[in-house]
Amino acid sequence: MEAATTSASALRAQIVATEQELSKLKEQLAKIEEKETSVNEIPVEPVTSKWPLSQEEYTRYGRQMIVPSIGIQGQLRLKNAKVLIIGAGGLGCPAAAYLAGAGVGTLGIVDGDTVELSNLHRQILHTTARVGMKKVDSAISYLSSLNPNPTYTPHPTHLTPSNAPSILAPYDVVLDCTDNPASRYLISDTCVLLRKPLVSASALRTEGQLIVLNHPALPAGNELGGPCYRCVFPKPPPVESVVSCGDGGVLGPVVGVMGVLQAAEAVRLICGGGLGGSGVEGRKEGNRLLIFGQNGEPQFRSLKMRGRRKGCFACSGEGGLGLESLSSGSLDYVLFCGLSAPVNILHDDERILPRDYDEVKKKGGEHLLVDVREKVQFDICSIEGSINVPFSRIQRGEGLGDGLGEDERPVYVVCRLGNDSQVVVRKLKDAGLERVVGDIRGGLRAWRKEVDASWPEY
Amino acid sequence: MARDVFCDINAAPEAMQSLSGATSSFFPQYSPTNLNNSSGPDNITQIARYGIRGEHFDSGGVHASGGLEMLFSDERKHKLSVPPRDNQGKAVTVGWLVDYLCEEVMKDSRKEMFVLDGHVRPGILVLINDADWELEGESSYALQPNDNILFVSTLHGG
């Protein structure tokens, strides 16, 4: 068995290595081919042809080129455009696929993460065989096989204030496909400083939001420019209100829709020809925020948003944001948005290790295990005999519910990771419920490690 | 299932401002009446309806989305009836509505997830008839009949 596991993992490693090698080879080939073409095609009029595109390109892009809003001019603009996609996740994957397919000339992808199994339901460029591979490499491997024409530039790193300006500088349009407020502020600030229009989207559960920012990308201080992220959200949300896809969940098609919409907006910006920040296009349509909710009524709502904010820290020209302050690291975006410290509000004697709780359970001592995960998670898997009182219910002040509040049995509380359970223990104790012993340290994740290896980790 | 929490506000005409019996602690001059909701789409939760001299008026609706509905018993859509004037005789504003939602509608104890330091917390957009409330005078905007108020919590996932 062990030998089988070892050889399987060796094979997996070999597959990853081979995939990486393959993507490198493809990239080299693409570069050589590009050089060949550029040698043959300088200037835009190819020496060998009187047409600006190759026959392969006319065929490949024909279906979109005959759309009146694209045309040959739009296609050539796409070919000359450089688009940066920040985040090769649920938004970035579909966005990149459509932009590559559409024939954007240069596509840069920024991501410092590696592919995980839990990404695959929505991050459509990655594959099961590429789990463990860098996301940028996995993405480019897919994109090159989709369309070898564009130049793909991998940026296998997380965006930071010091590297953001140099990474963004060569591009014409930026897509924010990230998943946290700190990077959203950083990207928006950098786009304002470098005068790049920004297509920003986000998604969670069954909802998504899309907004085009800093378009037209006029210099800071020009109030005809499009608003930036700070104009719309001058202050970051409290850390405890920020829910990640890992905690809140997300539906693949929902985040996919938002990524596809980002690609559509980018194509519109590029083909519209207003990228130089000439100023008109953005104003005509006004500033809009599109919200999508699968269960919404209506499912799509286009909301009218404000323009640039007077005194905005980033785009008013008087807020104090500058390239130097950005690159020098004097702006700490993570600090600005707050750090989510692990909850630590219980005393040691109010916390029990999973293995110690298991002993309590095995000894058959009368007790009650309250699982405070939301019902949808409790339904996936639960410890035998535990009862479900969702965290949200306790927050509504409804206590442990009928029949449970009156009984004398000691109460243990458990949740997924051991944070909410602490909050609940404190709350119940403060409410005078003395039979509450404490929580299970580390939650069900620790339970899996210490006690039950079969516990489904979702 | 959860839906957008939106507020359609259908404010009463000014003529209705005289008061009747006091039962609500929050607006003692209005007495809630138990009227059947005969209008409006499905899935609208009737939160409150106030009768004045035997008359009543509907609100359009209040919607919350972007996870905000969790603070409102997982209901995204709330239909409200609001008085034309607050208890100081001033026109009822969006600011009033925010307080009302916080005090009367929201069951969750985490009030700071909706209102922080006396303001709608950072990260929540307020839309009046699908326009950013900053374009409409923010909290001082006086509610009009059939106004539609939307609270959107920004999403960050991707």
XYZ file of C-alpha atoms in Angstrom:
616
model
C 0.000 0.000 0.000
C 2.764 2.349 1.018
C 4.730 1.444 -2.088
C 1.676 2.190 -4.210
C 1.256 5.576 -2.546
C 4.909 6.369 -3.106
C 4.828 5.429 -6.759
C 1.572 7.357 -7.235
C 3.090 10.462 -5.732
C 6.242 9.975 -7.809
C 4.066 9.732 -10.901
C 2.132 12.821 -9.895
C 5.359 14.728 -9.400
C 6.567 13.508 -12.773
C 3.330 14.602 -14.428
C 3.634 18.053 -12.878
C 7.260 18.339 -13.962
C 6.434 17.173 -17.477
C 3.505 19.584 -17.723
C 5.778 22.400 -16.647
C 8.388 21.357 -19.164
C 5.721 21.176 -21.837
C 4.393 24.627 -21.027
C 7.946 26.017 -21.138
C 8.507 24.397 -24.525
C 5.230 25.785 -25.803
C 6.158 29.191 -24.545
C 9.558 29.007 -26.257
C 7.883 27.878 -29.438
C 5.345 30.688 -29.181
C 8.160 33.198 -28.725
C 10.060 31.863 -31.705
C 6.915 31.827 -33.815
C 6.132 35.334 -32.698
C 9.626 36.477 -33.686
C 9.234 34.767 -37.033
C 5.924 36.521 -37.558
C 7.198 39.840 -36.348
C 10.244 39.539 -38.567
C 7.924 38.762 -41.454
C 5.302 41.276 -40.558
C 7.132 44.485 -39.682
C 5.570 46.950 -40.045
C 1.962 45.907 -39.426
C 1.643 45.328 -43.172
C 3.270 41.948 -43.712
C 5.935 41.800 -46.339
C 4.466 38.635 -47.782
C 0.877 39.823 -47.721
C -1.047 42.970 -48.350
C -3.407 42.114 -45.461
C -2.825 43.085 -41.834
C -3.713 39.672 -40.429
C -2.714 36.171 -41.406
C -5.240 33.857 -43.051
C -5.237 31.828 -39.843
C -6.295 34.952 -37.946
C -9.028 35.890 -40.419
C -10.473 32.433 -39.990
C -9.984 32.262 -36.256
C -11.471 35.672 -35.490
C -13.916 35.899 -38.398
C -17.035 35.302 -36.315
C -16.297 38.210 -34.014
C -14.804 40.463 -36.700
C -18.092 40.617 -38.558
C -19.802 41.963 -35.453
C -20.210 45.676 -36.239
C -18.822 46.869 -32.890
C -15.599 44.917 -33.516
C -14.763 44.967 -37.211
C -11.256 44.796 -38.591
C -10.339 47.918 -36.655
C -11.436 46.345 -33.373
C -9.562 43.164 -34.202
C -6.353 45.079 -34.856
C -6.848 46.989 -31.621
C -7.229 43.694 -29.785
C -4.049 42.430 -31.401
C -2.164 45.529 -30.294
C -3.630 45.488 -26.787
C -1.813 44.384 -23.664
C -4.095 43.160 -20.908
C -3.064 42.212 -17.390
C -5.142 39.742 -15.433
C -4.426 39.789 -11.719
C -5.516 36.525 -10.161
C -5.827 33.249 -12.087
C -8.793 32.027 -10.069
C -12.544 31.866 -10.541
C -12.682 35.263 -12.259
C -9.291 35.281 -13.958
C -9.657 31.888 -15.639
C -12.759 32.597 -17.708
C -11.639 36.186 -18.350
C -8.266 34.996 -19.638
C -9.812 32.273 -21.792
C -12.111 34.697 -23.603
C -9.448 37.371 -24.039
C -6.956 34.846 -25.377
C -9.617 33.460 -27.668
C -10.482 36.947 -28.884
C -6.902 37.530 -29.948
C -5.603 40.035 -27.419
C -1.961 40.538 -28.403
C -0.357 40.326 -24.988
C -1.905 38.719 -21.955
C -0.107 38.955 -18.618
C -1.204 36.850 -15.676
C -0.297 37.535 -12.051
C -0.739 34.864 -9.389
C 1.555 33.524 -6.715
C -0.545 30.491 -5.831
C -0.504 26.898 -6.923
C -3.479 24.926 -8.204
C -5.501 23.144 -5.530
C -8.140 20.475 -5.912
C -10.740 22.769 -4.324
C -10.156 25.320 -7.121
C -11.217 23.104 -9.976
C -14.989 23.479 -9.757
C -14.654 27.071 -10.904
C -11.128 27.805 -12.098
C -11.625 26.400 -15.536
C -8.106 26.743 -16.935
C -6.655 24.315 -14.408
C -6.923 20.562 -14.516
C -6.760 17.663 -12.109
C -3.355 16.676 -13.457
C -2.014 20.165 -12.794
C -2.835 20.276 -9.073
C 0.302 21.559 -7.365
C 1.502 23.472 -10.434
C 1.841 27.244 -10.366
C -1.462 28.775 -11.438
C 0.161 31.102 -13.967
C 1.897 28.153 -15.656
C -1.229 26.038 -15.610
C -3.269 28.922 -17.039
C -0.756 29.672 -19.777
C -0.519 26.024 -20.683
C -4.290 26.025 -21.337
C -4.299 29.393 -23.079
C -1.443 28.532 -25.441
C -3.286 25.443 -26.564
C -6.452 27.505 -27.030
C -4.714 30.207 -29.044
C -0.962 30.196 -29.683
C -1.025 33.675 -31.259
C -0.945 35.937 -28.183
C 2.158 36.550 -26.114
C 1.549 35.208 -22.639
C 3.546 36.727 -19.815
C 3.564 34.886 -16.496
C 4.042 36.863 -13.277
C 4.271 34.048 -10.719
C 4.100 36.299 -7.675
C 1.676 38.022 -5.359
C 1.177 41.671 -6.135
C 2.845 43.954 -3.581
C 3.187 47.739 -3.378
C 6.815 47.443 -4.432
C 6.282 45.205 -7.467
C 2.880 46.513 -8.595
C 4.049 49.567 -10.572
C 6.602 47.638 -12.632
C 4.226 44.736 -13.262
C 1.325 46.952 -14.346
C 3.300 49.514 -16.335
C 3.526 47.715 -19.709
C -0.214 46.997 -19.939
C -3.143 48.957 -21.382
C -5.989 47.509 -19.332
C -6.007 45.758 -15.955
C -8.488 43.164 -14.719
C -8.806 42.826 -10.967
C -9.636 39.154 -10.459
C -8.347 38.973 -6.894
C -10.178 37.959 -3.766
C -9.414 40.408 -0.974
C -9.832 44.104 -0.150
C -6.106 44.818 0.338
C -5.227 43.811 -3.216
C -8.250 45.660 -4.581
C -7.065 48.943 -3.055
C -3.489 48.301 -4.175
C -4.515 47.549 -7.759
C -6.829 50.547 -7.951
C -4.189 52.923 -6.561
C -1.582 51.630 -8.985
C -3.997 51.959 -11.905
C -4.704 55.580 -10.947
C -0.999 56.366 -10.700
C -0.188 54.685 -14.014
C -3.423 55.823 -15.700
C -4.758 52.386 -16.572
C -8.459 51.624 -16.805
C -9.449 48.872 -14.385
C -12.143 46.248 -14.792
C -12.950 44.962 -11.333
C -15.201 42.068 -10.387
C -15.930 39.903 -7.392
C -18.174 37.027 -6.461
C -19.375 35.096 -3.463
C -21.945 32.319 -3.106
C -24.566 33.086 -5.765
C -23.770 36.759 -6.315
C -21.323 38.861 -8.229
C -20.408 42.493 -8.797
C -18.713 44.233 -11.710
C -17.448 47.781 -12.038
C -15.212 49.568 -14.514
C -12.970 51.979 -12.649
C -10.658 54.795 -13.618
C -12.156 54.986 -17.078
C -11.419 57.318 -18.685
C -8.018 57.089 -17.027
C -7.412 60.810 -16.802
C -4.672 62.180 -14.556
C -5.380 62.430 -10.835
C -7.121 65.709 -10.140
C -9.115 65.715 -13.379
C -12.652 65.194 -12.220
C -13.787 63.996 -15.641
C -11.833 60.808 -15.096
C -13.655 57.703 -13.962
C -13.929 57.013 -10.226
C -11.441 54.709 -8.567
C -12.068 51.972 -6.004
C -11.465 54.472 -3.199
C -14.083 56.858 -4.606
C -16.661 54.111 -4.266
C -15.245 52.618 -1.055
C -13.223 55.281 0.766
C -12.904 53.102 3.858
C -12.195 49.379 3.879
C -14.852 47.143 5.387
C -14.287 45.785 8.883
C -12.272 42.574 8.716
C -15.035 40.530 10.315
C -17.416 41.480 7.503
C -15.144 40.134 4.769
C -16.109 36.623 3.719
C -13.858 34.578 1.460
C -14.957 31.927 -1.012
C -13.304 29.393 1.296
C -15.564 30.392 4.175
C -18.712 31.465 2.400
C -18.594 29.253 -0.655
C -19.019 30.204 -4.286
C -20.787 28.732 -7.277
C -18.598 28.118 -10.343
C -20.975 29.478 -12.976
C -21.665 32.584 -10.879
C -18.040 33.609 -10.532
C -17.596 32.461 -14.135
C -20.283 34.866 -15.336
C -18.485 37.721 -13.632
C -15.132 36.777 -15.172
C -16.721 36.514 -18.604
C -18.296 39.940 -18.097
C -14.854 41.317 -17.252
C -13.557 39.976 -20.548
C -16.535 41.507 -22.346
C -15.856 44.906 -20.748
C -12.166 44.687 -21.622
C -13.003 43.892 -25.256
C -15.418 46.820 -25.284
C -12.809 49.203 -23.849
C -10.163 48.048 -26.301
C -12.327 47.995 -29.424
C -13.992 51.262 -28.449
C -10.618 52.892 -28.862
C -10.899 55.020 -25.741
C -7.949 53.552 -23.899
C -5.730 56.573 -24.230
C -8.003 58.312 -21.768
C -9.376 60.705 -24.349
C -12.231 61.102 -22.001
C -15.503 60.746 -23.787
C -16.621 57.128 -23.794
C -16.641 56.649 -20.070
C -18.809 59.691 -19.507
C -21.445 58.900 -22.075
C -22.527 55.719 -20.421
C -22.042 57.026 -16.881
C -20.452 55.048 -14.112
C -22.272 51.827 -13.427
C -21.999 48.980 -10.960
C -23.537 45.766 -12.210
C -24.750 43.334 -9.607
C -25.729 39.782 -10.405
C -27.616 37.514 -8.074
C -28.688 34.088 -9.145
C -31.713 34.355 -6.888
C -32.158 38.068 -7.349
C -35.170 39.758 -8.790
C -34.102 40.888 -11.291
C -30.984 38.741 -11.623
C -29.002 41.635 -13.042
C -29.191 45.190 -11.777
C -27.225 48.065 -13.203
C -26.688 50.731 -10.576
C -25.759 54.312 -11.227
C -22.589 55.251 -9.391
C -20.860 58.459 -8.453
C -17.920 59.969 -10.332
C -14.549 60.829 -8.858
C -14.722 61.874 -5.212
C -13.449 65.275 -4.211
C -10.475 64.805 -1.934
C -10.096 61.131 -2.858
C -6.833 59.791 -1.478
C -5.886 58.294 -4.823
C -7.431 60.148 -7.752
C -8.180 63.683 -6.569
C -4.571 64.752 -6.888
C -4.634 66.114 -3.366
C -4.832 62.915 -1.349
C -1.125 62.281 -1.141
C -0.848 59.089 -3.149
C 2.272 58.985 -5.311
C 4.363 56.395 -7.067
C 7.163 56.953 -4.623
C 5.047 56.477 -1.535
C 3.668 53.328 -3.146
C 6.925 51.684 -4.177
C 8.742 52.700 -1.006
C 6.337 50.537 0.938
C 5.115 53.375 3.131
C 1.549 52.308 2.379
C 0.633 49.100 4.128
C -2.489 47.818 2.403
C -2.804 44.772 4.583
C -2.724 46.926 7.681
C -5.105 49.422 6.079
C -7.641 46.687 5.524
C -6.960 45.045 8.857
C -5.586 41.680 9.779
C -7.935 38.907 10.667
C -6.247 37.570 13.751
C -7.331 34.111 14.873
C -9.964 34.345 17.584
C -8.492 33.802 21.017
C -11.032 34.812 23.588
C -11.281 31.738 25.811
C -9.080 30.654 28.699
C -7.180 27.402 28.314
C -9.503 25.675 30.753
C -12.426 26.561 28.510
C -10.939 24.690 25.588
C -10.631 20.979 25.083
C -8.442 19.170 22.587
C -10.269 16.959 20.098
C -8.585 13.831 21.499
C -9.618 14.760 25.045
C -13.169 15.344 23.915
C -13.045 11.953 22.230
C -12.175 10.457 25.646
C -15.182 12.191 27.223
C -17.328 10.764 24.460
C -15.909 7.239 24.790
C -16.382 7.215 28.557
C -20.033 7.818 27.827
C -20.328 10.860 30.072
C -23.684 12.586 29.627
C -23.065 15.725 27.661
C -24.261 17.739 24.734
C -22.120 18.591 21.712
C -23.379 21.689 19.970
C -22.139 22.155 16.415
C -22.476 25.835 15.483
C -21.720 25.542 11.777
C -24.532 26.642 9.479
C -27.017 23.895 8.695
C -25.776 23.478 5.131
C -22.386 22.445 6.482
C -23.795 20.335 9.300
C -25.776 18.382 6.716
C -22.566 17.473 4.884
C -21.091 15.730 7.905
C -21.477 15.831 11.675
C -20.209 14.066 14.765
C -22.631 11.385 15.890
C -24.957 12.648 18.574
C -24.129 16.310 18.049
C -26.885 18.826 17.606
C -26.854 21.772 15.238
C -27.448 25.299 16.471
C -26.171 27.581 13.700
C -23.944 30.506 14.589
C -26.328 32.904 12.857
C -29.179 31.731 15.085
C -27.127 32.345 18.219
C -26.208 35.791 16.882
C -29.902 36.525 16.628
C -30.066 35.931 20.376
C -32.234 32.849 20.090
C -29.998 30.817 22.410
C -29.787 27.067 22.105
C -33.406 26.689 21.148
C -36.374 24.778 22.505
C -35.681 21.907 24.841
C -31.933 22.345 24.770
C -31.662 25.365 26.963
C -33.391 23.756 29.947
C -31.399 20.586 30.304
C -28.567 20.025 32.797
C -26.027 18.202 30.658
C -22.644 19.860 30.210
C -22.279 21.521 26.822
C -19.334 21.437 24.438
C -19.263 23.621 21.371
C -17.613 22.829 18.055
C -17.341 24.579 14.699
C -15.286 24.195 11.531
C -12.033 25.842 12.591
C -12.399 26.713 16.255
C -13.179 30.437 15.959
C -16.968 30.724 16.015
C -17.111 28.106 18.752
C -15.145 30.432 21.034
C -17.472 33.318 20.329
C -20.466 31.124 21.116
C -18.985 29.770 24.341
C -18.257 33.288 25.540
C -21.717 34.467 24.574
C -23.509 31.587 26.254
C -21.434 31.900 29.410
C -22.025 35.614 29.522
C -25.726 34.866 29.248
C -25.391 32.804 32.418
C -25.382 29.325 30.930
C -22.987 27.737 33.434
C -23.214 24.228 32.024
C -21.153 25.294 29.044
C -17.756 23.653 29.486
C -15.952 25.042 26.481
C -15.135 24.537 22.838
C -13.175 21.984 20.880
C -9.862 23.573 20.070
C -9.177 23.781 16.365
C -12.698 22.669 15.472
C -13.529 19.870 13.117
C -10.381 20.375 11.102
C -8.385 19.413 14.213
C -10.873 16.634 14.933
C -9.938 15.103 11.591
C -6.222 15.355 12.364
C -6.370 14.017 15.909
C -9.315 11.670 16.059
C -11.125 10.734 12.883
C -9.046 10.592 9.730
C -12.165 9.650 7.767
C -13.803 13.004 8.523
C -14.730 14.599 5.177
C -12.778 17.785 4.711
C -14.725 20.062 2.423
C -34.106 30.900 0.130
C -32.214 34.085 0.614
C -32.968 36.899 -1.759
C -31.903 40.489 -2.267
C -32.834 42.543 0.749
C -34.325 45.624 -0.749
C -36.569 48.261 0.611
C -39.285 49.603 -1.531
C -40.476 52.572 0.349
C -43.949 53.729 -0.243
C -44.255 56.731 1.969
C -47.601 58.024 3.052
C -48.924 61.287 1.776
C -48.258 64.246 4.000
C -51.926 64.552 4.821
C -51.720 61.358 6.796
C -49.420 62.690 9.392
C -51.827 62.982 12.287
C -51.382 60.277 14.776
C -53.338 57.584 16.435
C -52.818 55.087 19.257
C -49.375 54.226 20.507
C -48.144 50.675 20.580
C -44.792 50.627 18.879
C -42.059 51.622 21.272
C -39.956 52.906 18.448
C -42.619 55.106 16.904
C -45.163 55.364 19.636
C -47.434 57.500 17.518
C -48.114 54.733 15.020
C -49.982 51.624 15.801
C -49.161 48.498 13.895
C -52.177 46.952 12.309
C -52.461 43.461 11.094
C -53.306 43.907 7.486
C -52.986 41.296 4.819
C -50.472 42.104 2.209
C -52.368 41.894 -1.019
C -49.884 43.529 -3.346
C -46.267 43.010 -4.272
C -44.294 40.101 -5.609
C -43.731 36.824 -3.823
C -41.088 36.417 -1.225
C -41.671 39.801 0.263
C -41.628 39.676 3.978
C -43.937 42.111 5.509
C -42.076 43.582 8.387
C -44.373 46.222 9.624
C -47.350 48.125 8.518
C -48.676 51.096 10.315
C -52.222 52.269 10.218
C -53.079 55.864 10.760
C -56.683 56.853 11.360
C -57.776 53.663 9.761
C -55.638 54.312 6.720
C -52.394 52.655 5.880
C -49.708 52.859 3.283
C -47.217 50.444 1.860
C -43.576 50.724 1.349
C -42.071 49.524 -1.871
C -39.337 47.386 -0.420
C -35.955 47.115 1.180
C -33.436 44.731 -0.361
C -30.177 43.576 1.099
C -27.679 41.575 -0.863
C -24.035 40.597 -0.882
C -24.374 38.601 2.323
C -26.125 41.399 4.165
C -29.367 39.453 4.121
C -27.867 37.185 6.751
C -28.277 39.969 9.252
C -31.944 40.206 8.325
C -33.057 36.668 9.058
C -31.830 35.559 5.626
C -34.558 37.537 3.905
C -33.382 39.670 1.048
C -36.546 41.555 0.465
C -38.477 43.470 3.042
C -41.591 45.388 2.362
C -42.194 48.202 4.757
C -44.761 50.810 5.454
C -43.312 53.985 6.764
C -44.835 57.043 8.343
C -44.618 60.283 6.381
C -43.038 62.094 9.327
C -40.787 60.983 12.132
C -41.705 61.613 15.747
C -40.216 65.083 15.547
C -42.401 65.959 12.611
C -39.595 65.810 10.086
C -39.865 64.069 6.740
C -38.819 60.454 6.944
C -35.422 59.999 5.364
C -33.168 57.162 4.318
C -31.216 57.858 7.504
C -34.414 57.206 9.441
C -34.892 53.982 7.501
C -31.382 52.807 8.342
C -32.058 53.353 12.058
C -35.413 51.673 11.746
C -33.963 48.625 10.028
C -31.228 48.412 12.600
C -33.536 48.775 15.595
C -36.670 47.032 14.471
C -36.009 44.688 11.600
C -32.557 43.315 12.230
C -32.624 40.389 14.627
C -28.900 39.751 14.557
C -27.017 41.127 17.532
C -24.108 42.229 15.348
C -25.538 45.712 14.719
C -22.041 46.932 13.901
C -22.160 44.813 10.752
C -24.772 47.234 9.441
C -24.275 50.511 11.272
C -20.872 51.479 12.637
C -20.160 54.693 14.520
C -23.492 56.143 13.511
C -23.016 55.501 9.796
C -23.811 52.681 7.434
C -20.646 50.652 7.791
C -17.860 50.847 5.230
C -18.338 48.277 2.502
C -22.096 48.729 2.262
C -23.517 50.699 -0.649
C -26.916 52.303 -0.308
C -28.852 52.680 -3.538
C -31.957 54.809 -3.899
C -33.920 53.673 -6.935
C -30.770 52.042 -8.305
C -28.594 55.121 -7.863
C -25.808 55.547 -5.324
C -27.278 57.500 -2.429
C -24.342 59.890 -2.643
C -26.010 61.174 -5.804
C -29.257 61.700 -3.918
C -28.245 63.503 -0.765
C -27.265 60.421 1.230
C -29.037 59.919 4.544
C -30.984 63.176 4.288
C -32.908 61.985 1.229
C -36.621 62.125 2.031
C -38.402 58.909 1.161
C -40.997 59.116 -1.591
C -43.839 56.734 -2.319
C -42.645 53.541 -4.009
C -38.992 54.325 -3.523
C -36.804 51.302 -3.758
C -33.894 51.155 -1.361
C -31.138 48.644 -1.877
C -28.345 47.826 0.532
C -25.446 46.029 -1.084
C -22.506 44.633 0.790
C -19.426 44.534 -1.386
C -18.094 41.153 -2.275
C -14.408 40.386 -2.335
C -14.211 36.775 -3.409
C -12.900 35.750 -6.771
